[in-house]
mmCIF file of C-alpha atoms in Angstrom:
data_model
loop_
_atom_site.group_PDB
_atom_site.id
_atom_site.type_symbol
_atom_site.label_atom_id
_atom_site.label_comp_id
_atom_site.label_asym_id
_atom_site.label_seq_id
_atom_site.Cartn_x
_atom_site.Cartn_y
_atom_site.Cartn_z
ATOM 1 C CA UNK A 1 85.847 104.840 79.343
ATOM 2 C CA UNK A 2 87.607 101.853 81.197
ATOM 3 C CA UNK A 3 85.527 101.302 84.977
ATOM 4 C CA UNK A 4 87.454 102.933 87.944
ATOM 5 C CA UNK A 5 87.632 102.543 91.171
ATOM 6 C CA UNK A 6 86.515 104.932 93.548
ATOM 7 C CA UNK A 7 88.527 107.759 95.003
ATOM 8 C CA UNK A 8 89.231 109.101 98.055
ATOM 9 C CA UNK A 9 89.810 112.875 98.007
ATOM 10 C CA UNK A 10 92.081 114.622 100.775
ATOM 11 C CA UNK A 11 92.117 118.187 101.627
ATOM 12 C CA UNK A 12 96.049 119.216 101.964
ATOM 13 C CA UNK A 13 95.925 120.159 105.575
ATOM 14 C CA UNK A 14 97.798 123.496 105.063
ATOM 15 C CA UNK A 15 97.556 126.397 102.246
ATOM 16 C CA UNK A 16 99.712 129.304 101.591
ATOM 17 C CA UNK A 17 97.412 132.822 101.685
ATOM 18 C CA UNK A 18 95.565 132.896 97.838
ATOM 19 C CA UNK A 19 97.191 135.665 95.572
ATOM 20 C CA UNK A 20 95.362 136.418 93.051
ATOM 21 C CA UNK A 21 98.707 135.788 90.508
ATOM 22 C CA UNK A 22 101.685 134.577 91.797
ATOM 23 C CA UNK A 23 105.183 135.809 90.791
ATOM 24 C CA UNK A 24 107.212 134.753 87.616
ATOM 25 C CA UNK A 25 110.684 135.533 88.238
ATOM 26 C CA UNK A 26 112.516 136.783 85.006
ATOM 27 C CA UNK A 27 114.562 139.072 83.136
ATOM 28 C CA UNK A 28 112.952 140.608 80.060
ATOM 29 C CA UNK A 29 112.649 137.985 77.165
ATOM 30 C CA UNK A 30 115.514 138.517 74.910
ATOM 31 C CA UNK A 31 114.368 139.994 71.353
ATOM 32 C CA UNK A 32 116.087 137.559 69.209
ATOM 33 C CA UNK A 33 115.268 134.335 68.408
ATOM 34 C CA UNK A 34 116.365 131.432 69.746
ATOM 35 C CA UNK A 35 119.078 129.410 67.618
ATOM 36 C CA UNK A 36 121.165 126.544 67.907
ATOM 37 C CA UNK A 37 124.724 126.079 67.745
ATOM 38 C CA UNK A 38 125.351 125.365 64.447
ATOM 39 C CA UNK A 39 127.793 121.756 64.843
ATOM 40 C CA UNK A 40 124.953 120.311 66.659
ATOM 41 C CA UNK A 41 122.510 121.693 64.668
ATOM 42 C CA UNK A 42 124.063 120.089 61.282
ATOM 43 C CA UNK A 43 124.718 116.565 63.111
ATOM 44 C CA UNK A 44 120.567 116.607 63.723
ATOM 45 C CA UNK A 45 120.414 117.936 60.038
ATOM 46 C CA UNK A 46 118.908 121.168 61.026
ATOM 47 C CA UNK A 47 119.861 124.202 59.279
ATOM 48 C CA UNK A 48 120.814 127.037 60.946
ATOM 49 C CA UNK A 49 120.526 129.950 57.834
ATOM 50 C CA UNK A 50 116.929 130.889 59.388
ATOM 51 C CA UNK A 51 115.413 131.753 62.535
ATOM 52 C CA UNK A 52 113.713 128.378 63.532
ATOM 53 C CA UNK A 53 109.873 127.368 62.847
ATOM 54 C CA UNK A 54 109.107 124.060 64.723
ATOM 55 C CA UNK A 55 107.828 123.717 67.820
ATOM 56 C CA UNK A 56 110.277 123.397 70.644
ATOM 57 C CA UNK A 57 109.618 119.868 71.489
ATOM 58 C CA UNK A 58 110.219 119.035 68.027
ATOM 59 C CA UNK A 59 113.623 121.445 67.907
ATOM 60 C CA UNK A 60 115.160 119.912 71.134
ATOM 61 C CA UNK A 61 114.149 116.273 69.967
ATOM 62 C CA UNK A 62 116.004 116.130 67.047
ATOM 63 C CA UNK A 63 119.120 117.563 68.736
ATOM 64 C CA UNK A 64 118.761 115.283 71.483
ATOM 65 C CA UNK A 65 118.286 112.095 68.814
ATOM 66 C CA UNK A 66 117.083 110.387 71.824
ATOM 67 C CA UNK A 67 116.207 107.215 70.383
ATOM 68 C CA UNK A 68 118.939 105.145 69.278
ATOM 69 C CA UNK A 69 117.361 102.073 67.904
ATOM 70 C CA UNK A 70 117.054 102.997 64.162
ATOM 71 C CA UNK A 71 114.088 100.342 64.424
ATOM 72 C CA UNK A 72 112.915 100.417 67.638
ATOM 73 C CA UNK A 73 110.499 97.855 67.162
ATOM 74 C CA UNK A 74 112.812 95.386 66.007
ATOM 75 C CA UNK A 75 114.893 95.973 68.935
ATOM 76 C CA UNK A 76 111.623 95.433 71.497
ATOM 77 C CA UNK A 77 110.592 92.528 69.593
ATOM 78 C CA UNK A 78 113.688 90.536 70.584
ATOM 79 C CA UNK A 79 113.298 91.340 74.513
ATOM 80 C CA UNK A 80 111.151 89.038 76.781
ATOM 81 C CA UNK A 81 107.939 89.934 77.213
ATOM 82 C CA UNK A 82 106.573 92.173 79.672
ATOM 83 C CA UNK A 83 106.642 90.236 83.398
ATOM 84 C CA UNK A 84 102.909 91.554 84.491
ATOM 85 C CA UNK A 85 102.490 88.771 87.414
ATOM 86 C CA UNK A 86 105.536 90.284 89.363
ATOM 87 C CA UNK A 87 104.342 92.003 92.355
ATOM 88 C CA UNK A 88 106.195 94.233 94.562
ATOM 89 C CA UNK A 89 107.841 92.707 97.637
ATOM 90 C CA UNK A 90 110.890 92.826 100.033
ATOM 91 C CA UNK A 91 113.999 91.615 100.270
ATOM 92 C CA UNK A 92 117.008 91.972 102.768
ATOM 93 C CA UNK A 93 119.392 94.571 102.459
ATOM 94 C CA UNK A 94 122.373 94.172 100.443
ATOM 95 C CA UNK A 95 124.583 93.413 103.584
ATOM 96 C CA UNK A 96 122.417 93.059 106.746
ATOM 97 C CA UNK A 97 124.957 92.690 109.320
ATOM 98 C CA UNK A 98 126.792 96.243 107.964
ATOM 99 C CA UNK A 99 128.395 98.291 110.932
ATOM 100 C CA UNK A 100 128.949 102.262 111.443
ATOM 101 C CA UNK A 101 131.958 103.107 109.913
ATOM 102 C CA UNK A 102 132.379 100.308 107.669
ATOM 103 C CA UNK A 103 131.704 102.114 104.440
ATOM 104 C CA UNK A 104 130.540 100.260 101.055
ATOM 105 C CA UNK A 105 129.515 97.284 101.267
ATOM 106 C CA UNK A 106 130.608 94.144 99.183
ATOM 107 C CA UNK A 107 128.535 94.246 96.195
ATOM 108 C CA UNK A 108 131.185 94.098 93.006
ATOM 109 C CA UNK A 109 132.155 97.019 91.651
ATOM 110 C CA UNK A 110 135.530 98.714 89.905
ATOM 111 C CA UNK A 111 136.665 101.035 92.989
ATOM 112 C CA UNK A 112 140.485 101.203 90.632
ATOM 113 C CA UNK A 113 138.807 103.128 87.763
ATOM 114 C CA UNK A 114 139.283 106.458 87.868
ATOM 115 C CA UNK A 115 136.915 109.471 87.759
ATOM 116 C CA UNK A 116 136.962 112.293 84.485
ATOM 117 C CA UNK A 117 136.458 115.331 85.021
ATOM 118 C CA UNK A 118 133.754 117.109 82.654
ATOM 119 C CA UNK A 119 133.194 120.787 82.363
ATOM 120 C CA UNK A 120 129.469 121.805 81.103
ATOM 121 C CA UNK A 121 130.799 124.581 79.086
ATOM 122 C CA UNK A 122 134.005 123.252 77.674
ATOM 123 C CA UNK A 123 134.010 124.474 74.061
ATOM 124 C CA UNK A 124 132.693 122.616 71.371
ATOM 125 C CA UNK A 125 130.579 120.904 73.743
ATOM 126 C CA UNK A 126 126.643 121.267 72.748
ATOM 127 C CA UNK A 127 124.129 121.792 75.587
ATOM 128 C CA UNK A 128 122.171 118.534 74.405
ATOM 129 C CA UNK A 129 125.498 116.750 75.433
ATOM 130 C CA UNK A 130 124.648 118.055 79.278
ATOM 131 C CA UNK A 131 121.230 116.693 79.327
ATOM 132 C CA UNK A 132 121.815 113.502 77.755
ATOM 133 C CA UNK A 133 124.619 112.877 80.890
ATOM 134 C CA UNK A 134 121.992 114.116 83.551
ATOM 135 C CA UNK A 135 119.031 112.299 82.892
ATOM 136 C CA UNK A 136 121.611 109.201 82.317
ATOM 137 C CA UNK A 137 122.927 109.770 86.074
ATOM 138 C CA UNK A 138 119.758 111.276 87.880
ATOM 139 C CA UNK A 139 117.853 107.980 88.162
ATOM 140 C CA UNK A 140 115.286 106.802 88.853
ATOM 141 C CA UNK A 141 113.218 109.980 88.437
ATOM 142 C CA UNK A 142 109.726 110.387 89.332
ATOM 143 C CA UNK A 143 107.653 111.601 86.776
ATOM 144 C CA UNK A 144 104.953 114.498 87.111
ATOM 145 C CA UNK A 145 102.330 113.510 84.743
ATOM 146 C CA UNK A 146 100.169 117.261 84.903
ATOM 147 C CA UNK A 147 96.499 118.006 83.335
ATOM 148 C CA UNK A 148 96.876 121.214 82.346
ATOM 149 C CA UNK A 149 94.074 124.064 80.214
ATOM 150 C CA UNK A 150 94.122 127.284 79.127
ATOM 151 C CA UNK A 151 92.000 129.962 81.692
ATOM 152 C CA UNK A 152 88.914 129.605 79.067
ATOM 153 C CA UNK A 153 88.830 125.899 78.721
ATOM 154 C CA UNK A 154 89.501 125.784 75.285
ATOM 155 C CA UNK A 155 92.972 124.438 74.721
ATOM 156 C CA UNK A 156 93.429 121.134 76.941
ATOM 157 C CA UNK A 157 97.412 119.443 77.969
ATOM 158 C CA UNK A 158 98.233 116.894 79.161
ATOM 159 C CA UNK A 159 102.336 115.989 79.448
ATOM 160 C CA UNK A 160 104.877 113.819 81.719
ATOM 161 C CA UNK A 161 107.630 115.695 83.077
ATOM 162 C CA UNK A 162 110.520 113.952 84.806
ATOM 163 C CA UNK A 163 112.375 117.440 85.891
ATOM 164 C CA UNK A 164 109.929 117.058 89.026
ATOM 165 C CA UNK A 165 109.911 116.299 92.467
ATOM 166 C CA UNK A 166 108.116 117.104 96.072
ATOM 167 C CA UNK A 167 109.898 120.094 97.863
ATOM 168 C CA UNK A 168 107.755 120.293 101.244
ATOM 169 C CA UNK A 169 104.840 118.807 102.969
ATOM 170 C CA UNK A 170 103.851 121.435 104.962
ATOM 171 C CA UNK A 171 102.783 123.357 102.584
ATOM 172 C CA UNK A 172 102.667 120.602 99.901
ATOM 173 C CA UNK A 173 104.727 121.863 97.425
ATOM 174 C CA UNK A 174 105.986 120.231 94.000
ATOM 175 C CA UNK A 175 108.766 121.389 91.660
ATOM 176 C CA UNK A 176 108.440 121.120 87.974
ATOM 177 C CA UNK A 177 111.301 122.133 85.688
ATOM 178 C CA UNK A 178 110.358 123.157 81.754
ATOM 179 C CA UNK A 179 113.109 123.264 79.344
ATOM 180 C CA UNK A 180 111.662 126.060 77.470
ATOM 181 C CA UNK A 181 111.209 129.896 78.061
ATOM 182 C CA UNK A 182 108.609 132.125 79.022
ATOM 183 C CA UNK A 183 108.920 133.633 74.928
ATOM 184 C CA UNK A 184 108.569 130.385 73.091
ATOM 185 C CA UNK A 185 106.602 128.311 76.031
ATOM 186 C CA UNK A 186 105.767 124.806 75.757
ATOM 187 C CA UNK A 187 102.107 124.392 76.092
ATOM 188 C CA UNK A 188 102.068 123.034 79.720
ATOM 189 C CA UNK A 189 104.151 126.220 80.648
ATOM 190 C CA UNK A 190 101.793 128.776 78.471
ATOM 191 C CA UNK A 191 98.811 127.135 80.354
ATOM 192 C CA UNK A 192 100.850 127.499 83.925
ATOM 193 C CA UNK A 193 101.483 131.096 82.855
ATOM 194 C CA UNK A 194 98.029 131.597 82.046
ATOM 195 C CA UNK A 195 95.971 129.864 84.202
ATOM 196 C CA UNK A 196 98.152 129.222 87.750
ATOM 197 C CA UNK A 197 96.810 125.648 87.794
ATOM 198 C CA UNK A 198 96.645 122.161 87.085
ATOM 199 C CA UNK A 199 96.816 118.780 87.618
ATOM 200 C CA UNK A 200 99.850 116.482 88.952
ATOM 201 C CA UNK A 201 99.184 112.780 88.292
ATOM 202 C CA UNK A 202 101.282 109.998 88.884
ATOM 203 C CA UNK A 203 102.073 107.423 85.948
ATOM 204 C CA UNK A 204 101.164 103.999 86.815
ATOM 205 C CA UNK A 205 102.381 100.991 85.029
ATOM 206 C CA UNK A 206 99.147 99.793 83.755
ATOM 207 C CA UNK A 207 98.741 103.233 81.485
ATOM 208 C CA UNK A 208 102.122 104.102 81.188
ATOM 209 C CA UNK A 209 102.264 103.524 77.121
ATOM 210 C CA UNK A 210 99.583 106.106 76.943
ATOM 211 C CA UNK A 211 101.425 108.275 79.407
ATOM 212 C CA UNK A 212 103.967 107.933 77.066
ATOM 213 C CA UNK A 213 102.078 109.227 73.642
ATOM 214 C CA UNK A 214 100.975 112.394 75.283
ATOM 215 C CA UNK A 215 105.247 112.910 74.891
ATOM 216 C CA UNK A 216 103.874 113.847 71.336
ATOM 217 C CA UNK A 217 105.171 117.304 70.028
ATOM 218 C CA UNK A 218 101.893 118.210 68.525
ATOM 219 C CA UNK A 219 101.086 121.582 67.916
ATOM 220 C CA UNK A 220 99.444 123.971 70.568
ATOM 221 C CA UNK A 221 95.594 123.235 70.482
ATOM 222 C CA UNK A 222 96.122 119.256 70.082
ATOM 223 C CA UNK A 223 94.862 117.280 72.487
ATOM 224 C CA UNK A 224 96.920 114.601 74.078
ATOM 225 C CA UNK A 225 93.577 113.562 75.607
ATOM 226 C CA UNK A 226 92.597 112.346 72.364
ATOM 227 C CA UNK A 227 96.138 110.709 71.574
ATOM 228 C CA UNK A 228 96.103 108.570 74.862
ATOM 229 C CA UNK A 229 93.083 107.693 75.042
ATOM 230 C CA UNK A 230 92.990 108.421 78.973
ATOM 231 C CA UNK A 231 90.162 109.828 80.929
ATOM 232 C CA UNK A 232 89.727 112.911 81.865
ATOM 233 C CA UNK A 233 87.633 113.821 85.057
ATOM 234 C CA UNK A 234 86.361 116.542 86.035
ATOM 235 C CA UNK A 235 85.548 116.455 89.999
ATOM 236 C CA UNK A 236 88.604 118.567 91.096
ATOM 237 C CA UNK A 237 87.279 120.876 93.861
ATOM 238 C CA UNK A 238 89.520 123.679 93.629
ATOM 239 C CA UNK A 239 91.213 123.985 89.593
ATOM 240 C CA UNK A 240 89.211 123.728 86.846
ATOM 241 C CA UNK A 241 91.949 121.464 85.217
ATOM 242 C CA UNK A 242 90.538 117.612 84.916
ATOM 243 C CA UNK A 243 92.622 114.859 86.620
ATOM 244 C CA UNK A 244 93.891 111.579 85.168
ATOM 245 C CA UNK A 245 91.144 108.999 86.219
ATOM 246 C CA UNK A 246 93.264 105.939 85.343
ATOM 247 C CA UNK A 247 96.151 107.711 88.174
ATOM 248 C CA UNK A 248 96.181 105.654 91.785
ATOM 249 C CA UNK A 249 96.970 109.404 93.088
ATOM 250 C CA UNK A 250 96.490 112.672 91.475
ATOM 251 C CA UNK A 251 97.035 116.396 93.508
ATOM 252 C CA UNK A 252 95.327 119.437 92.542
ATOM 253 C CA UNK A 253 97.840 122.440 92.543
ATOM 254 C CA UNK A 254 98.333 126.284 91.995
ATOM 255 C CA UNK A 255 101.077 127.839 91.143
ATOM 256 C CA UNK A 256 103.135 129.481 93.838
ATOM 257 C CA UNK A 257 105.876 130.965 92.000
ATOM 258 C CA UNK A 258 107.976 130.671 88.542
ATOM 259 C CA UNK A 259 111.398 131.324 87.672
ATOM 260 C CA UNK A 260 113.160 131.817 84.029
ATOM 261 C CA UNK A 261 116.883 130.873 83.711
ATOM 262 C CA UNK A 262 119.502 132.069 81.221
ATOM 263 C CA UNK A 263 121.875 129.522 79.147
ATOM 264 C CA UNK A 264 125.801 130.070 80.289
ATOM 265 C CA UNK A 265 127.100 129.019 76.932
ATOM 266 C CA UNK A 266 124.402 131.373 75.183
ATOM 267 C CA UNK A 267 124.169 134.433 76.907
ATOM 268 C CA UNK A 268 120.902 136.228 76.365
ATOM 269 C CA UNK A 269 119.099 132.734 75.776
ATOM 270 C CA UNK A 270 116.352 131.715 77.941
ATOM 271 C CA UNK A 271 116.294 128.014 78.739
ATOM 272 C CA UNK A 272 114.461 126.795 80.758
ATOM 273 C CA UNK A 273 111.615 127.446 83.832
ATOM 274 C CA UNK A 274 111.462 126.477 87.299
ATOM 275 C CA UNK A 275 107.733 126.399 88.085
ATOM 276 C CA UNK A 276 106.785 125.525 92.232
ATOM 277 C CA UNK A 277 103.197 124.103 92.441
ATOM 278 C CA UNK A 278 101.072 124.034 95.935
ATOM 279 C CA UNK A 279 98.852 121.058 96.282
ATOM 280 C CA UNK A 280 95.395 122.032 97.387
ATOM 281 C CA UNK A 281 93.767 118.638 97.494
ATOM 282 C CA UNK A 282 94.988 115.052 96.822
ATOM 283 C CA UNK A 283 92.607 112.169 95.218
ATOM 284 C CA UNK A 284 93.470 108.824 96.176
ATOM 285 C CA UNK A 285 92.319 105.552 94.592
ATOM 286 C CA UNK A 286 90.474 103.915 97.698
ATOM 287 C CA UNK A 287 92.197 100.467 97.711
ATOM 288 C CA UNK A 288 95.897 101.587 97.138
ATOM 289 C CA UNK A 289 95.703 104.173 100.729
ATOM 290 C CA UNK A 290 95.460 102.964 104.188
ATOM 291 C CA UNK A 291 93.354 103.337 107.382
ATOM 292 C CA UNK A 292 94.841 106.371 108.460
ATOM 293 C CA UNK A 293 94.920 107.489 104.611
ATOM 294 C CA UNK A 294 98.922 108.511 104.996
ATOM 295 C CA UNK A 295 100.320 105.921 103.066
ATOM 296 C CA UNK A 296 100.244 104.476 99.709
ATOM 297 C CA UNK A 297 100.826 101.243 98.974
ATOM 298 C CA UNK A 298 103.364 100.491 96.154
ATOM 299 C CA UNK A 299 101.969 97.228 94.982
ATOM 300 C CA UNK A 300 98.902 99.019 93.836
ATOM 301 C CA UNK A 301 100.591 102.369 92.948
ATOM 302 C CA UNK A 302 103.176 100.521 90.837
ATOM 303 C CA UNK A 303 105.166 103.856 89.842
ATOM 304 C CA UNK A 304 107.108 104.456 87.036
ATOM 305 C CA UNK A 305 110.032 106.057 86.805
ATOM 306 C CA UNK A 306 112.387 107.661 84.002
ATOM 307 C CA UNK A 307 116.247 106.163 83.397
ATOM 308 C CA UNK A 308 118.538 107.791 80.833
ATOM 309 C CA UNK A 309 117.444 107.906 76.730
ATOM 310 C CA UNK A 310 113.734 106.542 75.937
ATOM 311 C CA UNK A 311 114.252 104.029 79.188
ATOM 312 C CA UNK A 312 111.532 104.088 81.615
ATOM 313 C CA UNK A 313 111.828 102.067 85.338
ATOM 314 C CA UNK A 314 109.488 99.723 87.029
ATOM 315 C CA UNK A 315 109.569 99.518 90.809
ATOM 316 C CA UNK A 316 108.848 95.709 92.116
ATOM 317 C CA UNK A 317 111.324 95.426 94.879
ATOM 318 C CA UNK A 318 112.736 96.950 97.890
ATOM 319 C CA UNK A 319 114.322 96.362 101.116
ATOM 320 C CA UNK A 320 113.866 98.306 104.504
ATOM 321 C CA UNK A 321 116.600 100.753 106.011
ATOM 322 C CA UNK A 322 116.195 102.114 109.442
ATOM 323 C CA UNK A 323 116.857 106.006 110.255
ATOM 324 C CA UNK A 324 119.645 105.672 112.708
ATOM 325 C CA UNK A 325 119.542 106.930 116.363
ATOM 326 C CA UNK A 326 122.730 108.631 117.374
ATOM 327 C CA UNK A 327 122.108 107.806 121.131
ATOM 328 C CA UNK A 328 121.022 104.126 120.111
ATOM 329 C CA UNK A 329 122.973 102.856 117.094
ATOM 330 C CA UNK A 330 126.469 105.164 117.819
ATOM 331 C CA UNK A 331 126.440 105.469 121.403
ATOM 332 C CA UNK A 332 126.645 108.684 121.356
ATOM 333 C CA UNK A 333 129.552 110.896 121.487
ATOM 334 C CA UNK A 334 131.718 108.381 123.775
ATOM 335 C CA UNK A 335 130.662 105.929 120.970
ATOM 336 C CA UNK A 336 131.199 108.464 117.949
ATOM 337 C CA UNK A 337 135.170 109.253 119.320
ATOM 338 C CA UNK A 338 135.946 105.885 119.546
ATOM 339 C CA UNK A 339 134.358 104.850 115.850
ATOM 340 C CA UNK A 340 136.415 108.012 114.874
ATOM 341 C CA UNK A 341 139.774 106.322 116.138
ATOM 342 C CA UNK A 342 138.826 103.043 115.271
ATOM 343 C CA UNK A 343 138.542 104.252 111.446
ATOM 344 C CA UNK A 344 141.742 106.289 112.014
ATOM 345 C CA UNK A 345 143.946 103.308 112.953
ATOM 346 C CA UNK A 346 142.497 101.102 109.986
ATOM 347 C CA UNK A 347 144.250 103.526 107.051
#
């Protein structure tokens, strides 16, 4: 087990009254099973004659054929290597001197090309289609890396999710999204369902390739524990789920509500879960927090983030942007009317 630094634990400073189970949000599970549509199915080589048997990482991944390198490896071994000494830092904005009203700035880009239009549910067009283009657009994401178990102990999870996000801070709340239904459950979600708890981590550069292999779709009852390699710890004060001890930042959560959602193009079809988690405590690595332990500091956080395909994001620069005063930076309304007619008389 790699040496860790020490961390600092922070009581959220609100909760939401306990329930002893809190609601799941759903129409009753539709009796038959799940299929695909047949033209994607046969472009994955999946056939479609009988009710399907893999698991439903392993189903959605080969629709999906989310890799394209046909040797990855290859590809990676003609890329420069890794750039570990760059730190992150700050630079100006991309046009410093920008005014109210001016719109974009001058960085190049093709404002003649025009925009298609693309319906979700046009026919022909297979659902894996829809998520390829949104996780393609929707960057960077942050990823919700959660420690998960079953209510006895016995089964262990551990799984990045990039359909994730922060919803409130007071109460802490956190929004996972599961493409998978409450009758054929991945085994984060059967654990959620279960056990209305876990662990949110956040994935770190320096353990991000065994963030990465806990992606696995290994059966229910593997542990991606094992397949990382990461360390679990067991200090959490109020779930019995064990936090990431390589993660700068970790939150202990419950959950405060789930909701099941229906396909469009499949009526009937149940695809996907919205699950809201409350944070109950946070754990923060000691040197990456300040004084006043409200802030993080990216350098030693060093986030990752998910682009499009198998394409992950580093963060190692920035630049500052103000939250404008109306009073101050528009003059108010006297200064709003008169940016109003001095836009007007430039078209």
């Amino acid at each position: 087990m790699p040496v860790l630094s020490s961390h600092t634990t922070l009581r959220a400073f609100t909760r939401l009254p306990r329930r002893l189970a809190a609601p799941v949000r759903s129409s009753p599970p539709s009796p038959r099973t799940p299929r695909i549509q047949a033209p994607a199915a046969a472009a994955a080589g999946i056939s479609t004659s009988s009710p399907l048997k893999m698991s439903v990482s392993t189903e959605s991944e080969k629709l999906i054929q989310r890799n394209p390198h046909p040797d990855f490896k290859k590809v990676e071994g003609s890329r420069p290597d890794f750039e570990s000494s760059a730190v992150f830092s700050y630079t100006k904005t991309p046009k410093p001197e920008w005014k109210h009203g001016s719109g974009a700035n001058e960085l190049p880009t093709d404002a003649a090309k025009q925009h298609i239009s693309i319906d979700p549910y046009e026919p022909g067009r297979p659902a894996p289609f829809n998520y390829k283009l949104l996780i393609s657009s929707i960057v960077p994401r942050p990823i919700g890396f959660v420690s998960s178990q079953s209510p006895d102990g016995s089964e262990k999870n551990l799984a990045p999710f990039s359909y994730f996000n922060m919803i409130n801070h007071d109460p802490p709340l956190f929004v996972l999204g599961l493409a998978a239904s409450l009758e054929r459950p991945k085994d984060t979600l059967k654990n959620l369902v279960d056990s209305r708890e876990c662990v949110v981590n956040i994935i770190s550069e320096h353990f991000v390739e065994a963030a990465n292999s806990t992606s696995i779709d290994a059966p229910y009852g593997v542990s991606e524990w094992d397949i990382s390699g990461l360390s679990p710890v067991y200090d959490c004060k109020d779930v019995k789920a064990a936090r990431v001890g390589e993660a700068v930042f970790s939150a202990e959560c419950k959950v405060e509500s789930i909701r099941e959602f229906e396909s469009k193009s499949t009526p009937g079809k149940k695809t996907g879960c919205l699950v809201v988690l409350e944070a109950t405590r946070f754990w923060v690595r000691e040197d990456a927090i300040n004084e006043d332990r409200n802030l993080i500091k990216p350098e030693i956080l060093a986030p990752v983030s998910r682009l499009g395909g198998i394409t992950y994001g580093r963060t190692v620069e920035g630049y500052e942007l103000p939250r404008p005063v109306f009073e101050k930076d528009i003059g108010g309304l006297e200064g709003y009317e008169a940016l109003k007619k001095s836009n007007a008389e430039k078209k």
